[in-house]
Coordinates of C-alpha atoms in Angstrom, one line a residue:
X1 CA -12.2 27.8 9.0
X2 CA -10.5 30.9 8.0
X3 CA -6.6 30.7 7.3
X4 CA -6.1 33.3 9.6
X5 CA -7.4 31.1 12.5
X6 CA -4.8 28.2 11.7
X7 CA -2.6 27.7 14.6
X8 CA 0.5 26.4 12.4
X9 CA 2.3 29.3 11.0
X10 CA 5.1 28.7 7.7
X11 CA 9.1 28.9 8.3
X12 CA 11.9 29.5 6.3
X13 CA 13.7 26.4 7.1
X14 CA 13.0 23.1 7.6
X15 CA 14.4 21.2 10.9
X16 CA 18.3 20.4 9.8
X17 CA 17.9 16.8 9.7
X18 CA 15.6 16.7 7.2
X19 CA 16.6 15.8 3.6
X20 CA 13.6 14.8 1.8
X21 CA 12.0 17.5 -0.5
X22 CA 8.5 16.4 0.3
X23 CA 8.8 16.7 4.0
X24 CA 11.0 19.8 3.8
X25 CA 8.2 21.4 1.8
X26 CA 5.4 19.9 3.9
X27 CA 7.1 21.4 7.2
X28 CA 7.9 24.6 6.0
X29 CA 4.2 24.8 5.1
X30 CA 2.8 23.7 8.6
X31 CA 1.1 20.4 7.2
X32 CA 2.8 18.3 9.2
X33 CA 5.3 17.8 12.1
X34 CA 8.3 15.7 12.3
X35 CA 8.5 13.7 15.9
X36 CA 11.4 11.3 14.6
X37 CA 13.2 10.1 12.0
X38 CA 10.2 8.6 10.1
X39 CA 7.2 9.2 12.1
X40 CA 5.4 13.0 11.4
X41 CA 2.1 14.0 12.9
X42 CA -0.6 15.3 10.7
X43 CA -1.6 18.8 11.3
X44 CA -4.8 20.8 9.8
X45 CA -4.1 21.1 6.3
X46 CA -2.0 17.9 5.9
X47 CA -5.0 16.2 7.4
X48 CA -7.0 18.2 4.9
X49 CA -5.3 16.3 2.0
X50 CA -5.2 12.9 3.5
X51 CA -8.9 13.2 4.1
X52 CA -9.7 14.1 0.7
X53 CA -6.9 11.1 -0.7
X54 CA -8.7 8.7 1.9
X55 CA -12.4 10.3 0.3
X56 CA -11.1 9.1 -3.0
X57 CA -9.5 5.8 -2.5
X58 CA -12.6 4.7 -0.2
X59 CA -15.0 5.6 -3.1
X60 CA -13.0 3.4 -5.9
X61 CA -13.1 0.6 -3.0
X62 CA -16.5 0.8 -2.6
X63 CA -17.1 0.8 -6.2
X64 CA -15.7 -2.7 -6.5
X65 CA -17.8 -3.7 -3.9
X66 CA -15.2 -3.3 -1.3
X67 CA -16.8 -3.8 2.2
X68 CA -14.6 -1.5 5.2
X69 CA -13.4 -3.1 8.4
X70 CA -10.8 -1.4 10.9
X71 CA -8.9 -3.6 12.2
X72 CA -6.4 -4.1 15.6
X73 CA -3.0 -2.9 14.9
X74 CA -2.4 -4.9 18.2
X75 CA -1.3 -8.6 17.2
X76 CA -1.5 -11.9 18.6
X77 CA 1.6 -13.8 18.2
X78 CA -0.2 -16.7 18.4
X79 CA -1.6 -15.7 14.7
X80 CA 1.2 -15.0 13.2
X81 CA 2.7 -18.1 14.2
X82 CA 0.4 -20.0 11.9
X83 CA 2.2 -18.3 8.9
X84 CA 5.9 -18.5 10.7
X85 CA 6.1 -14.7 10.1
X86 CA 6.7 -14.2 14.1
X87 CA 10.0 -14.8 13.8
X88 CA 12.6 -12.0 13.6
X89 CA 14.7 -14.0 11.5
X90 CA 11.4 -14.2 8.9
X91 CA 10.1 -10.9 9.4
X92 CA 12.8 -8.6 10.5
X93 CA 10.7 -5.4 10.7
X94 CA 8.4 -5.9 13.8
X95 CA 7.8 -3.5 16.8
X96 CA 6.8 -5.8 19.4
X97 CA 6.3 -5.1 23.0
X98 CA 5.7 -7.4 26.3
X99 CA 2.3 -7.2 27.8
X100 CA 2.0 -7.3 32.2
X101 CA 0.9 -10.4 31.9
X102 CA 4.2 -11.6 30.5
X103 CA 3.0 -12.6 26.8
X104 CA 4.1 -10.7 23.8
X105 CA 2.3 -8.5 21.1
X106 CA 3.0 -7.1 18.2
X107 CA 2.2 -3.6 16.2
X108 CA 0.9 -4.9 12.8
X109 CA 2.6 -4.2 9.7
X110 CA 0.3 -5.6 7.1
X111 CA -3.0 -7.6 7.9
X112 CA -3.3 -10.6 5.9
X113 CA -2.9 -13.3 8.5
X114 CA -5.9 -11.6 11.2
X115 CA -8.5 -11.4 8.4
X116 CA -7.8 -14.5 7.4
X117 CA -8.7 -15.5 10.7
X118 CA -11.2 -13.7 11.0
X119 CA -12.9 -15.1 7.6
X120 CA -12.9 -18.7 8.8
X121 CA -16.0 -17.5 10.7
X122 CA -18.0 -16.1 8.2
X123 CA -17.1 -18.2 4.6
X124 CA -18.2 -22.1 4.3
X125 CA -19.9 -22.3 1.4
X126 CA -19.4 -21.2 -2.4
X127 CA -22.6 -19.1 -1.4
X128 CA -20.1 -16.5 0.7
X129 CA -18.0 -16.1 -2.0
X130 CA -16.0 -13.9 -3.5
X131 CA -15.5 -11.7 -0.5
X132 CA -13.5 -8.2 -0.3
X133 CA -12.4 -6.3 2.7
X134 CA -10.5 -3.2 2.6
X135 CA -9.2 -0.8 5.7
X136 CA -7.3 2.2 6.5
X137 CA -5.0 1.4 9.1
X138 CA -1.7 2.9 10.8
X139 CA 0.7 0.2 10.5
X140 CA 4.2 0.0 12.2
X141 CA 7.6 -1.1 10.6
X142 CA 10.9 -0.7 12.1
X143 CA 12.8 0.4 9.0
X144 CA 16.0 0.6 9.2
X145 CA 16.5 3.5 7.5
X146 CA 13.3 6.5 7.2
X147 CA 15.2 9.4 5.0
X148 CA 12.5 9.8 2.4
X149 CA 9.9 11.9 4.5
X150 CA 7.0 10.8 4.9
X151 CA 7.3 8.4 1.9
X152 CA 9.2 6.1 3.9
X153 CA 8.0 6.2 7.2
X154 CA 8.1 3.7 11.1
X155 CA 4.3 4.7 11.4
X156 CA 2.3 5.2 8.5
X157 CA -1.5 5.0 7.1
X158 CA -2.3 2.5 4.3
X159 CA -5.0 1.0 2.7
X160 CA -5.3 -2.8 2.4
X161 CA -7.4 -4.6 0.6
X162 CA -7.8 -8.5 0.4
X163 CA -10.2 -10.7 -1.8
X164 CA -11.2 -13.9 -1.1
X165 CA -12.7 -16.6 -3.9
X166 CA -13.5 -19.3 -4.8
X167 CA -11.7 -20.2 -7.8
X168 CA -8.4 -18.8 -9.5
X169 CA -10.2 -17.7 -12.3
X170 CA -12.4 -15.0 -10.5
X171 CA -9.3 -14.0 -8.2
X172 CA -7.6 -13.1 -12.0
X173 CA -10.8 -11.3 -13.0
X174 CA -11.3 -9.0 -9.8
X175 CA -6.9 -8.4 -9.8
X176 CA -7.5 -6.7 -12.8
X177 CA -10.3 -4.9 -11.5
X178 CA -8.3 -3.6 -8.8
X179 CA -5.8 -2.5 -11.1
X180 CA -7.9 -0.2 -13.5
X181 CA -9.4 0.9 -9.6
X182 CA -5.7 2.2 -8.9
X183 CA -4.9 3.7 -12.4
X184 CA -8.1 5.6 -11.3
X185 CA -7.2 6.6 -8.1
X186 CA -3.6 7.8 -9.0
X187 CA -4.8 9.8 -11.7
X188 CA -7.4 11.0 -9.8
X189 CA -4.4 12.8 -7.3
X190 CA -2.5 14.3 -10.2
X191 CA 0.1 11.5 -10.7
X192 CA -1.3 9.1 -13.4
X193 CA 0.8 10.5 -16.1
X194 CA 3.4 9.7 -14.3
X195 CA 2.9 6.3 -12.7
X196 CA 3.7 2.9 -14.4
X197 CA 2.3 -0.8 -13.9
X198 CA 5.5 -2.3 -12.8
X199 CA 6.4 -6.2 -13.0
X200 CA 8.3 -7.2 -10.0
X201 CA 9.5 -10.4 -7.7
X202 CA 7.5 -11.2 -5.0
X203 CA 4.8 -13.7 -6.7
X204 CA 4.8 -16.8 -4.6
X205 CA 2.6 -18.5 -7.5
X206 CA 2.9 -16.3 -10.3
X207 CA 6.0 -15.2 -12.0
X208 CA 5.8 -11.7 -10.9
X209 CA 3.7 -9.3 -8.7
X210 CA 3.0 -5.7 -10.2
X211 CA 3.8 -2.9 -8.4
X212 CA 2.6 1.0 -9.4
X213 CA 5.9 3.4 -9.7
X214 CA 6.0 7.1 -9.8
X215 CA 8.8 8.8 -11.6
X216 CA 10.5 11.0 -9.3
X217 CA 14.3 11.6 -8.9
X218 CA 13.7 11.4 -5.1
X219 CA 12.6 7.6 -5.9
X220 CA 14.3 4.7 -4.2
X221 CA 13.6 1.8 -7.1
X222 CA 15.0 2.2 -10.1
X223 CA 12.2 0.5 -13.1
X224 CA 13.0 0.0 -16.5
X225 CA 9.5 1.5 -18.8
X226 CA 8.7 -0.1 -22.2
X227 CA 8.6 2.1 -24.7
X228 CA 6.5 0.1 -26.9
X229 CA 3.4 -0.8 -24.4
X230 CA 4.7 1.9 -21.2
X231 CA 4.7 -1.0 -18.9
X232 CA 7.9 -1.3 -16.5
X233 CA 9.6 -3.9 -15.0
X234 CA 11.6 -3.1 -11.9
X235 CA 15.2 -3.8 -11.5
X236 CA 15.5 -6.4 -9.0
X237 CA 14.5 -8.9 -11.8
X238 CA 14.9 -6.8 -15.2
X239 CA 18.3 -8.6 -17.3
X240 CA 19.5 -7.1 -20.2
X241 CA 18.1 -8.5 -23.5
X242 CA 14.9 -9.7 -22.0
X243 CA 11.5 -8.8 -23.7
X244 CA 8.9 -6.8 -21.9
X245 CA 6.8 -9.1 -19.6
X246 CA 3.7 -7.2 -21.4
X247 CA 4.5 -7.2 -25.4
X248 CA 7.8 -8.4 -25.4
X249 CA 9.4 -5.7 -26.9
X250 CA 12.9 -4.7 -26.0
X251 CA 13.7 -1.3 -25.8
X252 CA 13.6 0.2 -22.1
X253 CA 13.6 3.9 -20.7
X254 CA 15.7 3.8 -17.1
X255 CA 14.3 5.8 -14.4
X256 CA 14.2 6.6 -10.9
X257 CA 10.4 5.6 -8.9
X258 CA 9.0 5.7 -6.1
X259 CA 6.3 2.6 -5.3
X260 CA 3.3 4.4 -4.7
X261 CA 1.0 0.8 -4.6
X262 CA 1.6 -2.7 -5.6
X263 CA -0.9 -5.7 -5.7
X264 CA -0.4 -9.6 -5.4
X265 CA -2.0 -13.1 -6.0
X266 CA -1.7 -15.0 -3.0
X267 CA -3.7 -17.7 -4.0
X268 CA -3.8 -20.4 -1.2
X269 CA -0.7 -19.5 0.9
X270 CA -2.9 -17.9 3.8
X271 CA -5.8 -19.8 3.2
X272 CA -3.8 -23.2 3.7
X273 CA -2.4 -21.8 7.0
X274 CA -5.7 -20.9 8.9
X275 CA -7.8 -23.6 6.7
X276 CA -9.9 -21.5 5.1
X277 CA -12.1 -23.5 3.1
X278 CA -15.8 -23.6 1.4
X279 CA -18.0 -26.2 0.1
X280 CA -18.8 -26.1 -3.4
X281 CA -22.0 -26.8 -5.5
X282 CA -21.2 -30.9 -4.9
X283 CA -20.3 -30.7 -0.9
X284 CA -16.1 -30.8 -1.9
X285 CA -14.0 -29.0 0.3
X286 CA -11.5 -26.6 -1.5
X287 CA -9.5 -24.0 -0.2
X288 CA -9.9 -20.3 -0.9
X289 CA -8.4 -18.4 -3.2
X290 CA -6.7 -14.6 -1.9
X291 CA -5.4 -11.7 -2.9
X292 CA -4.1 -8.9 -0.9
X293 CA -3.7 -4.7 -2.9
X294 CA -2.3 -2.1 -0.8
X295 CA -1.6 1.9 -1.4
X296 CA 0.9 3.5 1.6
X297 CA -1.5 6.8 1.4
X298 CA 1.6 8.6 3.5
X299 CA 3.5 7.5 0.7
X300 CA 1.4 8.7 -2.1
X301 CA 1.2 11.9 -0.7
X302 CA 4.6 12.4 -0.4
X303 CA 4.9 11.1 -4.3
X304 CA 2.3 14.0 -5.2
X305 CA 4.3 16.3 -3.3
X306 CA 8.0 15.4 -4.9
X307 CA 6.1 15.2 -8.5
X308 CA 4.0 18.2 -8.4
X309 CA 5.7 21.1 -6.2
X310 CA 7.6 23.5 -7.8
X311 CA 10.0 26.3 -7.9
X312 CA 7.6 28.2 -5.4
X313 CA 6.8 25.2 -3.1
X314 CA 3.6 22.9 -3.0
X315 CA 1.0 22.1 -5.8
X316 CA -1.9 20.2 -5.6
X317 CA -4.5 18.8 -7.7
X318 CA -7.9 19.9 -7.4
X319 CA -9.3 16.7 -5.8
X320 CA -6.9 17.0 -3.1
X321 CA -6.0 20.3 -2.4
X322 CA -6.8 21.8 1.4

């Protein structure tokens, strides 16, 4: 397709209520178009991009023997009863909607409860294990507040990806698989210089979770980055005087960040709730072992945007450029 033939055209302005540099700069180039307040449509060369970012994140899946599933973004309540994560007063982000029939659904914002569901059909034995399912998948979370562009949006893409095993030890071995797979991806879009393995809160049996944080002023976390090792810890847990998580060390760089991808052991707390379990090499029963990795690929493409563009508007890497 010739440029010439494009149907979007560029403008001098962005729309007025737009106060993100990413989507100001997306707009104004036609690669997307803002419907609301954090929901944009994808048009020719923004889905040119994605496409490629999608290319490359599937192939580092795949390489770690990722198998792809799509699944519903319609959910059962039912389901998510199992985990208590129904409830508003849990989970205070939902869209839900009423169907004819008088029941209630719900637009799925993250997938762990369904395919664990799901995986009580097809794991029994240590023989089906480990397991690891990935998707792209437009989830749906009523934020409060979507003034970040696309990097922060009510309807966004993402890739999840959850393992399932059957001890702690392999789950420990394939989460730091995943985590040299997303250095690899992030460098692979232009940003790896710039993105940090970040401890964080959020580890229901581990004493932190890790996120990956992009330096960029238009960042919403603030992370503190070791200058000894060049790991970070965020600041919703960092206290002065404590030692780098990593090497102990404790000198610290502040900066703004933007969370571009974060991964976490969830050892038995989904498992437990739909009784996903397996036989082992004696006949015992044991429960298994999960982990969930997700990147926001809206999000990661508004990071490369904010990093990368200049004086003259957009840059992109190579690997990703339309």
């Amino acid at each position: 397709m010739r440029q010439s033939h494009l149907f979007t055209k560029t403008r001098k302005e962005a729309p007025k209520d737009e106060s993100s540099k990413n989507a100001e700069l997306l707009i104004r180039a036609g690669y997307i178009h803002k419907e609301m307040a954090g929901v944009y449509s994808m048009l020719p060369l923004g889905l040119r991009v994605m496409e490629k970012i999608i290319s490359i994140v599937r192939e580092e899946m795949n390489a770690i023997d990722g198998q792809e599933v799509n699944l519903t973004a319609l959910q059962e309540k039912a389901v998510w009863e199992k985990t208590d994560r129904w409830s508003d007063e849990v989970v205070d982000n939902w869209f839900k909607t009423a169907l004819k029939s008088g029941s209630e659904v719900g637009l799925g914002f993250t997938h762990e409860e369904p395919l664990t569901a799901i995986m009580t059909e097809y794991i029994n034995s240590y023989r089906d294990l480990p397991r690891y399912v990935y998707q792209f998948q437009t989830k749906f979370r009523n934020e409060l507040r979507s003034k970040s562009g696309v990097m922060r949006g009510r309807e966004f893409l993402m890739k999840d990806l959850y393992s399932f095993h059957a001890s702690e030890a392999d789950l420990e071995g394939y989460y730091e698989k995943v985590s040299e797979s997303y250095k690899r991806i992030f460098t692979r879009v232009g940003i790896g210089e710039q993105t940090y393995l970040t401890y964080a809160s959020g580890g229901s049996f581990a004493p932190y979770s890790h996120e990956f944080q992009t330096l960029t002023e238009a960042g919403e976390d603030t992370i503190f980055v070791c200058e000894k090792c060049q790991r970070a810890v965020n600041k919703e847990i960092f206290q002065e005087g404590m030692g780098c998580p990593n090497c102990q060390a404790s000198h610290f760089s502040e900066k703004k960040a933007i969370e571009v991808g974060n991964i976490f052991l969830l050892k038995t707390k989904f498992s437990d709730a739909f009784n996903l379990t397996f036989k082992d090499e004696n006949g015992t029963v044991n429960p298994v072992q999960m982990g969930c990795y997700g990147i926001g690929l809206g999000r990661l493409l508004g990071a490369v945007v904010e990093v990368l563009a200049d004086e003259r508007g957009l840059v992109w890497p190579e690997e990703i450029a339309p």
